[in-house]
PDB file of C-alpha atoms in Angstrom:
ATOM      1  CA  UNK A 112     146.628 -32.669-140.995  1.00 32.00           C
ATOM      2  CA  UNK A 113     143.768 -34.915-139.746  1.00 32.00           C
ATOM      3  CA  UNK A 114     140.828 -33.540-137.705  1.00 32.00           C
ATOM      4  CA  UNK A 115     139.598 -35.216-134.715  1.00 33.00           C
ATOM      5  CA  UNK A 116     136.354 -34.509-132.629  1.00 34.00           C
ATOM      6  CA  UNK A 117     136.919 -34.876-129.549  1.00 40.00           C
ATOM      7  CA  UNK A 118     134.329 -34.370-126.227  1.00 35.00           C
ATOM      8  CA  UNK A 119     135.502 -31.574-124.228  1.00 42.00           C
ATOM      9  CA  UNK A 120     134.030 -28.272-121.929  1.00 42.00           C
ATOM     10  CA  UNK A 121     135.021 -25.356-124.976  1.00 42.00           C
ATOM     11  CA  UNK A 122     136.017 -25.254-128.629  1.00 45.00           C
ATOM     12  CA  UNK A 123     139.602 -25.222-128.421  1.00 45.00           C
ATOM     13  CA  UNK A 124     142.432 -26.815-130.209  1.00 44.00           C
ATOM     14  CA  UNK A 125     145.433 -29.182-130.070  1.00 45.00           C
ATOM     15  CA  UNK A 126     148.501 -29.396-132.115  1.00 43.00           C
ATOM     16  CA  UNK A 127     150.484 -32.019-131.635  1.00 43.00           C
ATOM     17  CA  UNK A 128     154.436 -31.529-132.843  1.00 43.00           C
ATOM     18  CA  UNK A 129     157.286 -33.963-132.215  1.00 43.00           C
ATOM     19  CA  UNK A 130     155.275 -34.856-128.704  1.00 43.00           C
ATOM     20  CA  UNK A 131     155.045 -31.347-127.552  1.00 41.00           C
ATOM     21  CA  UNK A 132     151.440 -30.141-127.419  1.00 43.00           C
ATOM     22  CA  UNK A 133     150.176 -26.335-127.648  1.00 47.00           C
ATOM     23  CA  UNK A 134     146.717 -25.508-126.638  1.00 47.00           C
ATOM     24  CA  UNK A 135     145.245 -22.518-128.312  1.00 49.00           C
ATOM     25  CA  UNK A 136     142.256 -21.443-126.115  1.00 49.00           C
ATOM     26  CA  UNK A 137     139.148 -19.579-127.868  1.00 52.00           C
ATOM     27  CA  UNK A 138     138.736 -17.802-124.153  1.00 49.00           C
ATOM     28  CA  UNK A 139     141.805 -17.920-122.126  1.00 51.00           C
ATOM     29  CA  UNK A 140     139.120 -17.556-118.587  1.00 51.00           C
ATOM     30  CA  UNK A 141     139.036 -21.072-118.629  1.00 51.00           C
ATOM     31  CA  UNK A 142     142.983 -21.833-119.291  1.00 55.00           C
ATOM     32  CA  UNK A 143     142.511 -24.419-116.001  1.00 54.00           C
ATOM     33  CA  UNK A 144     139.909 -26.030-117.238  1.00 54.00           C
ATOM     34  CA  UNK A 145     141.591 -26.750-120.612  1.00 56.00           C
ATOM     35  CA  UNK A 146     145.102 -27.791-118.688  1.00 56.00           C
ATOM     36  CA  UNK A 147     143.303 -30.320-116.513  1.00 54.00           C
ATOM     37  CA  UNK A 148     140.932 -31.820-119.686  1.00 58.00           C
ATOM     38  CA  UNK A 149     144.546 -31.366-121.409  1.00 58.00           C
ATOM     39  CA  UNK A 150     146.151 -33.511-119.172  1.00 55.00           C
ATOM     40  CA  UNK A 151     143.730 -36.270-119.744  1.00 51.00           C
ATOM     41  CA  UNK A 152     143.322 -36.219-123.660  1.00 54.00           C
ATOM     42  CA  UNK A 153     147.368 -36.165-123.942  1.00 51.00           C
ATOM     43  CA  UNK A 154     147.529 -40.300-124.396  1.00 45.00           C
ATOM     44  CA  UNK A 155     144.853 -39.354-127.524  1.00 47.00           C
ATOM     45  CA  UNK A 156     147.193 -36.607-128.728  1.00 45.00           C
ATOM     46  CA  UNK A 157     150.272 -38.504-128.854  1.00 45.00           C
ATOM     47  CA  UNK A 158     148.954 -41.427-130.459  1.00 43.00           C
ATOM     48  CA  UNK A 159     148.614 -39.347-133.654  1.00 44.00           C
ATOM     49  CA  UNK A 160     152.275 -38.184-135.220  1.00 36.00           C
ATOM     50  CA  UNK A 161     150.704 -34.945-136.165  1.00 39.00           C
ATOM     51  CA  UNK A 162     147.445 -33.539-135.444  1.00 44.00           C
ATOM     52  CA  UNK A 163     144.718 -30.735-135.426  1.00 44.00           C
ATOM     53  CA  UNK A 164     142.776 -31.691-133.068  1.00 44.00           C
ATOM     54  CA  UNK A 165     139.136 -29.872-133.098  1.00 41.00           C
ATOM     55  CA  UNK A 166     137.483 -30.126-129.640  1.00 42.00           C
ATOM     56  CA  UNK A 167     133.097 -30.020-129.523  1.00 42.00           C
ATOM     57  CA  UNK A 168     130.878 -28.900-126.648  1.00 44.00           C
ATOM     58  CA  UNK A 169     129.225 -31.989-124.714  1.00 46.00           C
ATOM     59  CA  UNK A 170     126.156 -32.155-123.106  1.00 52.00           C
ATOM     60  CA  UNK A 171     125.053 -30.675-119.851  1.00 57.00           C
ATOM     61  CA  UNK A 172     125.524 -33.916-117.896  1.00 65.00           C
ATOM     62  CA  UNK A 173     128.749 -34.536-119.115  1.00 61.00           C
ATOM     63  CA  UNK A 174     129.897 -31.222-118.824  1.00 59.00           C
ATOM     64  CA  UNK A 175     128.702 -32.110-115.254  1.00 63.00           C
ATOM     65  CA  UNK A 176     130.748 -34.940-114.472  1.00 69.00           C
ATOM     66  CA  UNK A 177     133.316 -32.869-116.950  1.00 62.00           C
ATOM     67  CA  UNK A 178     133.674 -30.343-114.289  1.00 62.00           C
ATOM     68  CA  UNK A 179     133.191 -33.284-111.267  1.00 67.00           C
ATOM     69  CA  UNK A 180     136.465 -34.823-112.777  1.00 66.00           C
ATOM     70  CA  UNK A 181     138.448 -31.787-113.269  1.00 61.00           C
ATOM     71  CA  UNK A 182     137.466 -30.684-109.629  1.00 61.00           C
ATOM     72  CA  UNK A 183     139.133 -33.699-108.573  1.00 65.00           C
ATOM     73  CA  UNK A 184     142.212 -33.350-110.700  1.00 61.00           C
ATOM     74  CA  UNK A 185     142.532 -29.778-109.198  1.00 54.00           C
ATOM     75  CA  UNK A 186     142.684 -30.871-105.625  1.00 57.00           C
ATOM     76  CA  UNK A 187     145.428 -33.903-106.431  1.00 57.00           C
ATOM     77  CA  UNK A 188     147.736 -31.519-108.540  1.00 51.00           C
ATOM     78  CA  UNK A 189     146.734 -28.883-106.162  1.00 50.00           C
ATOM     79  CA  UNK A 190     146.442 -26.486-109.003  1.00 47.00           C
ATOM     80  CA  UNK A 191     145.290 -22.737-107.574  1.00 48.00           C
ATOM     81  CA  UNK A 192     142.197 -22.191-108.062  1.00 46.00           C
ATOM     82  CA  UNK A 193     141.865 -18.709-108.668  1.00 50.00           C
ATOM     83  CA  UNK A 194     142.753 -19.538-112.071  1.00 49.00           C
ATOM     84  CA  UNK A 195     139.686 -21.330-112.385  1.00 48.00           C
ATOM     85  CA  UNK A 196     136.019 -20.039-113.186  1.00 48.00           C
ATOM     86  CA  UNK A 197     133.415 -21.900-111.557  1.00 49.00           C
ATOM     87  CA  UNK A 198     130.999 -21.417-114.099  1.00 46.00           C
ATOM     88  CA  UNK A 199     133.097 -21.077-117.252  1.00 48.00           C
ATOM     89  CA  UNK A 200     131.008 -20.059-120.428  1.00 49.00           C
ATOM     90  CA  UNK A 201     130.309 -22.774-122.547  1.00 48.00           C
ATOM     91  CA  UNK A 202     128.192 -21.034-124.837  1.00 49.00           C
ATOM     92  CA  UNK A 203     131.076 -18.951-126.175  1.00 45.00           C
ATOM     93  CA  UNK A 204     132.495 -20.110-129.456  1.00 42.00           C
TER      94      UNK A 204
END
């Protein structure tokens, strides 16, 4: 299967199967922030028939506008947002 790296808040991955997509999270604390980054890497998961998708850390000012954007998606998909950390560890891998 091909390996992509791919900008995102934690090391996590993507398998992509018959347009289905699992997420395997490294720490499931930040499941939210993974469905809402998720949601907007899903047009770069389907474009590849079958993938392995390996996600990197970015840096601080992306994470920034990282966690700007997924605030945003939150509030319009009015997601709850207990599930949510506010300050998710990105130093865990």
């Amino acid at each position: 299967m091909p390996h992509l790296a791919v900008n995102a808040a934690l090391g996590w991955h993507v398998s992509v199967n018959g347009g289905a997509v699992e997420v395997s999270l490294k720490d499931p604390r930040n499941r939210g922030i993974i469905y809402a980054e998720m949601r907007y890497r899903i047009t770069l998961a389907e474009e590849t028939a079958a993938g392995k998708f390996e996600i990197v850390p970015v840096r601080d000012k992306e994470l920034e506008e990282l966690r700007q954007n997924i605030e945003a998606w939150l509030v319009e998909d009015d997601v709850d947002r207990d599930d949510v950390d506010e300050r998710p560890d990105f130093e865990t891998f």
